[in-house]
Structures are given as C-alpha cells and as structure tokens.
Coordinates of C-alpha atoms in Angstrom, one line a residue:
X1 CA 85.6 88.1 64.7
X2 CA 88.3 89.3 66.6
X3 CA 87.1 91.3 70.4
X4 CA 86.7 95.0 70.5
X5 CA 89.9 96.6 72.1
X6 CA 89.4 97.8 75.3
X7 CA 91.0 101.4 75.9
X8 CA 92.9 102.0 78.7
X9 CA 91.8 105.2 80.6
X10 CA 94.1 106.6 83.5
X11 CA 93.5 105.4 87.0
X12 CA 90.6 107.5 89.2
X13 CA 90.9 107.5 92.6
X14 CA 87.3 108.2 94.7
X15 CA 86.9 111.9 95.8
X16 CA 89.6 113.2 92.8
X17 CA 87.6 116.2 91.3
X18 CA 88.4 117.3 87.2
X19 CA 90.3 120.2 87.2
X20 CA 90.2 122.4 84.3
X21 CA 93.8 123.3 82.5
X22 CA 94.6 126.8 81.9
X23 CA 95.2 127.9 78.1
X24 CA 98.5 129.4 77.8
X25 CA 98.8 132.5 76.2
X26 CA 101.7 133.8 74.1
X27 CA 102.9 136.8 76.1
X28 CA 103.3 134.2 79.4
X29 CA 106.7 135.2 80.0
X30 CA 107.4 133.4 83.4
X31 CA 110.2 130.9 83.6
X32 CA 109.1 127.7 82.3
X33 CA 109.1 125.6 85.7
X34 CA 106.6 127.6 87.2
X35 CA 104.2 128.0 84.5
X36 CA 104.8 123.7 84.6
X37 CA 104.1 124.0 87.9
X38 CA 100.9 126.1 87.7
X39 CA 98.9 124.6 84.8
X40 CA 100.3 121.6 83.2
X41 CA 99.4 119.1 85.7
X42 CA 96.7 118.5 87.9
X43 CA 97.1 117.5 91.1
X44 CA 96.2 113.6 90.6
X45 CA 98.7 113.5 87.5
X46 CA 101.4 111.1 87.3
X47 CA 104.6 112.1 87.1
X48 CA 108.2 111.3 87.8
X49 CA 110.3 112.1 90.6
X50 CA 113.5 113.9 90.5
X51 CA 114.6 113.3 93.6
X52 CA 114.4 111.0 96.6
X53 CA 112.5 113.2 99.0
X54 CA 110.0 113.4 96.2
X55 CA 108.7 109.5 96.6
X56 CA 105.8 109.7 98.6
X57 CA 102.2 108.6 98.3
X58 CA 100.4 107.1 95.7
X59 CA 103.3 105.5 93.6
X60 CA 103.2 103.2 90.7
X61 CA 106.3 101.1 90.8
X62 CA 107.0 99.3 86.8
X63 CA 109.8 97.6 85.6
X64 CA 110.6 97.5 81.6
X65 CA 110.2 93.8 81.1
X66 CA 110.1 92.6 77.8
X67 CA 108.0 91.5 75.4
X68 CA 105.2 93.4 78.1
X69 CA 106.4 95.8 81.1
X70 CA 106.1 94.1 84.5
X71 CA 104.6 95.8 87.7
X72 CA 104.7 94.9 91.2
X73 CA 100.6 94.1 92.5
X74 CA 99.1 93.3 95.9
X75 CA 96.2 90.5 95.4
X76 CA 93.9 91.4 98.3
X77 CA 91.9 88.0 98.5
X78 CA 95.1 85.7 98.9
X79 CA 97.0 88.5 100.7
X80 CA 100.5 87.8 97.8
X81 CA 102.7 90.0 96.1
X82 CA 102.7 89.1 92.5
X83 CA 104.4 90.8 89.1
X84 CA 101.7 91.0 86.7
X85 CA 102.3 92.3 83.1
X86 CA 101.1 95.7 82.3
X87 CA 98.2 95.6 79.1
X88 CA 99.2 95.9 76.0
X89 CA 99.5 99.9 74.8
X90 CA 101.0 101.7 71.3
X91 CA 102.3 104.1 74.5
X92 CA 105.5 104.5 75.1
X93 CA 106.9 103.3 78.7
X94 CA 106.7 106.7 79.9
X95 CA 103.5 106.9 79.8
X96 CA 102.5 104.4 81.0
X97 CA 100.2 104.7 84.3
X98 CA 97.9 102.2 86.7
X99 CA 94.6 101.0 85.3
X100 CA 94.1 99.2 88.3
X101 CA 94.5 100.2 92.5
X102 CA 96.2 96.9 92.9
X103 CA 99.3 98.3 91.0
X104 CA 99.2 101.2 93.4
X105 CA 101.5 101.5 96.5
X106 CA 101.9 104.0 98.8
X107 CA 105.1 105.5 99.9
X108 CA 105.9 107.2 103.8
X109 CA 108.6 108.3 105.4
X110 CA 109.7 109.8 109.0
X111 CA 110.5 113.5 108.8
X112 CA 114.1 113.6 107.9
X113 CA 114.5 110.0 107.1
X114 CA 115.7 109.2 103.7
X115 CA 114.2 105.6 103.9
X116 CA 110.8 104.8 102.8
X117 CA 107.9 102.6 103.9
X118 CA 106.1 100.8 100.5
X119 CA 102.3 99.8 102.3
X120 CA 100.2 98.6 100.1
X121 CA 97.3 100.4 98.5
X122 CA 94.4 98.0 98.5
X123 CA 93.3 95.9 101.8
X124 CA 94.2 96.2 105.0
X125 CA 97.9 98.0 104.2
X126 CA 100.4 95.5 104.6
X127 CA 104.1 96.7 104.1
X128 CA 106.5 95.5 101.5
X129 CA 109.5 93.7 103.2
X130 CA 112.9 91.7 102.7
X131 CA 114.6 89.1 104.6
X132 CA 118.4 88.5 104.7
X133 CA 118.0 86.3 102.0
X134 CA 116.2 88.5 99.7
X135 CA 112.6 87.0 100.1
X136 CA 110.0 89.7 99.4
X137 CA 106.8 89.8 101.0
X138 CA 104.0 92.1 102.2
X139 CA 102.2 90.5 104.7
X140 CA 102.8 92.4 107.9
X141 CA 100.9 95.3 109.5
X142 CA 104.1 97.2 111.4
X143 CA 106.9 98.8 110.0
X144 CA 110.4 97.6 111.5
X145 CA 113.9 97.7 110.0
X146 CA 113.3 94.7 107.1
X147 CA 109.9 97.5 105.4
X148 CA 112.6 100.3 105.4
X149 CA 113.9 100.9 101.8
X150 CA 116.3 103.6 100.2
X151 CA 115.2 104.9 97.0
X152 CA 118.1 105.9 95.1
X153 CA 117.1 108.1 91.8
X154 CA 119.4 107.0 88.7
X155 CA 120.9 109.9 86.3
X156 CA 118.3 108.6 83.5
X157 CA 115.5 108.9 86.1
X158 CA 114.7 105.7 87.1
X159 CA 115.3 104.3 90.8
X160 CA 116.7 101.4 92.7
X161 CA 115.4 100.5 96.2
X162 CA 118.1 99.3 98.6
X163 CA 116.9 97.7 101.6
X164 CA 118.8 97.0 105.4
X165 CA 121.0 94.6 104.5
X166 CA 122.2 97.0 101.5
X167 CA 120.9 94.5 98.8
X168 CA 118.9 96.0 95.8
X169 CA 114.9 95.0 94.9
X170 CA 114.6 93.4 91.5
X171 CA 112.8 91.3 89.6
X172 CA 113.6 87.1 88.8
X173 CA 112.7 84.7 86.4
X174 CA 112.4 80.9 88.6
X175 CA 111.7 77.9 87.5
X176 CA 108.8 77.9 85.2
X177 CA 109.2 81.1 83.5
X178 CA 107.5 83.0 86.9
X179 CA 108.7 86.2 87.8
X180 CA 109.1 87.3 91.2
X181 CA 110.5 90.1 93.6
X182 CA 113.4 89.7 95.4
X183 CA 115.8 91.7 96.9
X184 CA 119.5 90.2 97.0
X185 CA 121.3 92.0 94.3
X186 CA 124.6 93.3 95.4
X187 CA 124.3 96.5 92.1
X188 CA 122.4 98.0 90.2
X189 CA 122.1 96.7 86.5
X190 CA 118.7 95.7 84.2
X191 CA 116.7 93.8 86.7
X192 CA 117.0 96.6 89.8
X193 CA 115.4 99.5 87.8
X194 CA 112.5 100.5 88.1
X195 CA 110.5 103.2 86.3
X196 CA 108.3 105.2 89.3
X197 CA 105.4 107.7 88.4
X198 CA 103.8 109.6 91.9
X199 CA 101.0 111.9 92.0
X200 CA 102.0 115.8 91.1
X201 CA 100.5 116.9 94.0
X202 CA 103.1 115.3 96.2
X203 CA 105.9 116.2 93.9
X204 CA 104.8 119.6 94.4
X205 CA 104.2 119.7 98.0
X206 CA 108.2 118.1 98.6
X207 CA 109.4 121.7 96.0
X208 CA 107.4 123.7 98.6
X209 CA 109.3 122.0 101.6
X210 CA 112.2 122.5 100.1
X211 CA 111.5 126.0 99.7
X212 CA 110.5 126.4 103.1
X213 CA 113.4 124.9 104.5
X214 CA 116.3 127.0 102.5
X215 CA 114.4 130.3 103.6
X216 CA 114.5 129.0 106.5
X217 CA 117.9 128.4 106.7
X218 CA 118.8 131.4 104.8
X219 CA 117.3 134.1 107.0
X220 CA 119.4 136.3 108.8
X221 CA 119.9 136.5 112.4
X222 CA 117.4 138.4 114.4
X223 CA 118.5 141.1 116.7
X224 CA 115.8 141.3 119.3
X225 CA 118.4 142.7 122.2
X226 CA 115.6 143.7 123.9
X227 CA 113.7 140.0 124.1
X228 CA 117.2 138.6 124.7
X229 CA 117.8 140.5 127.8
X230 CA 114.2 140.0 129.2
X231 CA 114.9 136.1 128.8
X232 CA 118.9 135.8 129.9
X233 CA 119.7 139.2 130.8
X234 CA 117.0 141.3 133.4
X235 CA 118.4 142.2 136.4
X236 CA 115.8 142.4 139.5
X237 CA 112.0 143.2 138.7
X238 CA 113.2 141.7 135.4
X239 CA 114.2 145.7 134.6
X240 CA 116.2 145.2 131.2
X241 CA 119.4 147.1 130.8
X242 CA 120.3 148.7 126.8
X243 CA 122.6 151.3 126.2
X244 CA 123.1 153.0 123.1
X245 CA 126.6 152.0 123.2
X246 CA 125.5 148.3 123.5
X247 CA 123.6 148.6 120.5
X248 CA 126.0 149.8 118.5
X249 CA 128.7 147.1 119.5
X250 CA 126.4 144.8 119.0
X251 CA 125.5 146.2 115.2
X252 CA 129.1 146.1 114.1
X253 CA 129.7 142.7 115.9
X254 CA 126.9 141.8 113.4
X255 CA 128.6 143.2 110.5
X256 CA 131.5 141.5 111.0
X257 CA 130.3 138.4 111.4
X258 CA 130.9 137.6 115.2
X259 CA 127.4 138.7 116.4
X260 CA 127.1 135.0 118.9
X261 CA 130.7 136.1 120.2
X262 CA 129.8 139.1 121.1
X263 CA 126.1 138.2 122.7
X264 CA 127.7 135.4 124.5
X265 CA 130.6 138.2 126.2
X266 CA 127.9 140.4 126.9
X267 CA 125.5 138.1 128.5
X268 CA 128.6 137.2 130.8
X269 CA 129.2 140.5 131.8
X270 CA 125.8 141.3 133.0
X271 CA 126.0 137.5 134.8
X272 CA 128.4 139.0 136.6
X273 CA 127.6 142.4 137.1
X274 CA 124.3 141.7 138.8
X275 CA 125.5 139.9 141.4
X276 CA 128.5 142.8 142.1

C-alpha cells in the first residue's frame, strides 16, 4: 500500500501572528495597487520582487530545475551549501514557497548600496561567497568584497546575482550527476535565473522608502529668511536685519527660479556691510 501524501503547508516562522483578510466589497473603488497593498497579503506572505531595492530579508532563492525545481540550502550540522530538490507539488513554480528554514536566506544591504549580503538563515549566519574562480561557499562570519552580490531583476521577473569579479551565480551539473553553486558565468542564460519570493512586509516597507524619498526630494524650497539670517546673517547681539523690500526680492527671485543666486548675493552683501 502506497504512503499517505504528505501536504505541504507554507513555512511559519516563530512569533508570526494570523492575520485576518479583509472581504472586499463591490463599491471598493480605490486603485487596485493599494487595495493589493492593504488586504491581499499579510505581512509574512511570499511574494516577488519588482525591483532590486526590494530584496531584503527572509528570501527564498529557487531555480526551475527539471524533472524537480532546485533550491539553494544551508546544512547546519556539516556547516555546506547544498542544492536540494524542492518536494514534489501539482503547484505551479510560482507558487512555490519554503517548507523548510534551511531553504531560507536572508538578504542585507548598506543604505544606498545596490549590492546585497546573502547570510544564511539557520545557524550561526554564515555569508554566501565567491572566489575568482567561481567556488561558492558559506562558511565565513564577516562580510568583505567576495559576500557582496548585485541582484539584477529580469523583464520576466526573475533575477541574476552578479558577484565582484562580475561573473553570474548559477547552478552545475559535475561529475556524478551532482549539482552545485557556482558563480563563473560570464551571461545570463537558463542556469543563472533564479526565481526569488521575499516576505510582503519587506516589499512593502522598500514602496514606503521610496515614497519617503521622492517627497523628499520633491518638496519645495523653504523660505525661512528669518532662521537664515539668525544662522549666516545677524549682525552684532545677533539682531537680524529684514526689510520688506528684501522679502519681496527674494519672493520673485523664487519665482523665477534663482532663489540660491539670489540668497548667496544677499548673504554677501550683509558680509560686507557689517564690517563697513
């Protein structure tokens, strides 16, 4: 008699707490990305990245292998990197996601870096690294120029991950039908793409730094004359000097776009008037 089939359940991580999901009503007239946002996913969902500055924490890293989809895992007792084959699932590669911690890696990055760090989810956190000759391993504790990778996000969503020496991670059949990583491909083709899936909540959190950023960068200039003269401008007993007439050249300096010119004339004047 053949073994029960064991179902596959998606991954749990300790802490994670069941969030409800919203019905959706018919009159929900908000574009569709936000109501996405909002309700589809919870937070511990896995989901694909759109962009680069998306890949960060929990990431599951798969490749589609055939006859069985391949993933990169971190054995803990013998401290090796080995490609395991995913179990078998009527799901298509999509939707696929870990069943075990092993097959999860986490993904940091400096602020304003575009390479990635791939440390290792189980043990002691041992980074994912490449020599000049392509040998992959993840054995050491400190991050240094051979753990830095560049994710590159492919126009059918998948990614390649270029390290130092510009050479592309993929996967290799040796001797005796095993299959390792290495990292010596000089493109991109079947064997350097990679399907990735990383938590929602981390997707979601790179959207709102991206938000951030282009209001920051969007807002206009401030024109505190007041502040600016107490900090460049005050003459002795820091007494600030404003005319109505300096306000005004300095609104239609604003207007037509030369608002620094004119601040940086100003502030040159009063240099030199205060010591007259």
């Amino acid at each position: 008699m053949d073994a029960p089939k064991v179902k596959s359940s998606r991954l749990k991580f300790k802490g994670e707490k069941h969030k409800r999901k919203r019905e959706h009503t018919g009159n929900d007239e908000r574009p569709r990305k936000m109501r996405k946002e909002d309700s589809d996913h919870a937070d511990e969902d896995w989901v694909q990245p759109e962009n680069p500055l998306e890949l960060r924490g929990p990431t599951f890293i798969y490749h589609p292998s055939d006859p069985l989809p391949c993933t990169m895992t971190y054995n803990a007792t013998t401290g090796k990197l080995v490609i395991s084959n995913l179990d078998e699932s009527d799901e298509p590669i999509l939707a696929r996601t870990p069943s075990d911690v092993s097959q999860v890696w986490v993904l940091t990055r400096a602020a304003g870096s575009p390479t990635i760090n791939i440390r290792t989810g189980t043990g002691e956190g041992k980074f994912l690294s490449s020599d000049a000759h392509g040998l992959c391993s993840a054995d050491r504790d400190a991050r240094g120029p051979q753990e830095e990778w560049t994710p590159v996000v492919l126009p059918d969503g998948m990614v390649a991950f270029q390290n130092v020496y510009e050479k592309y991670l993929s996967i290799d059949e040796v001797a005796g039908g095993a299959v390792v990583l290495r990292a010596d491909s000089d493109e991109v083709g079947f064997r350097e793409r990679f399907w990735v899936k990383i938590q929602f909540k981390y997707k979601k959190e790179a959207h709102e730094e991206e938000k951030q950023k282009t209001l920051k960068d969007t807002e206009p200039v401030s024109l505190d004359e007041v502040a600016s003269n107490k900090t460049f401008q005050a003459w002795g007993m820091g007494r600030s000097v404003v005319s109505a007439a300096d306000k005004k050249e300095l609104k239609r300096a604003k207007k037509e776009g030369r608002l620094a010119e004119a601040m940086l004339d100003r502030r040159a004047k009063l240099k030199s008037d205060r010591f007259c």
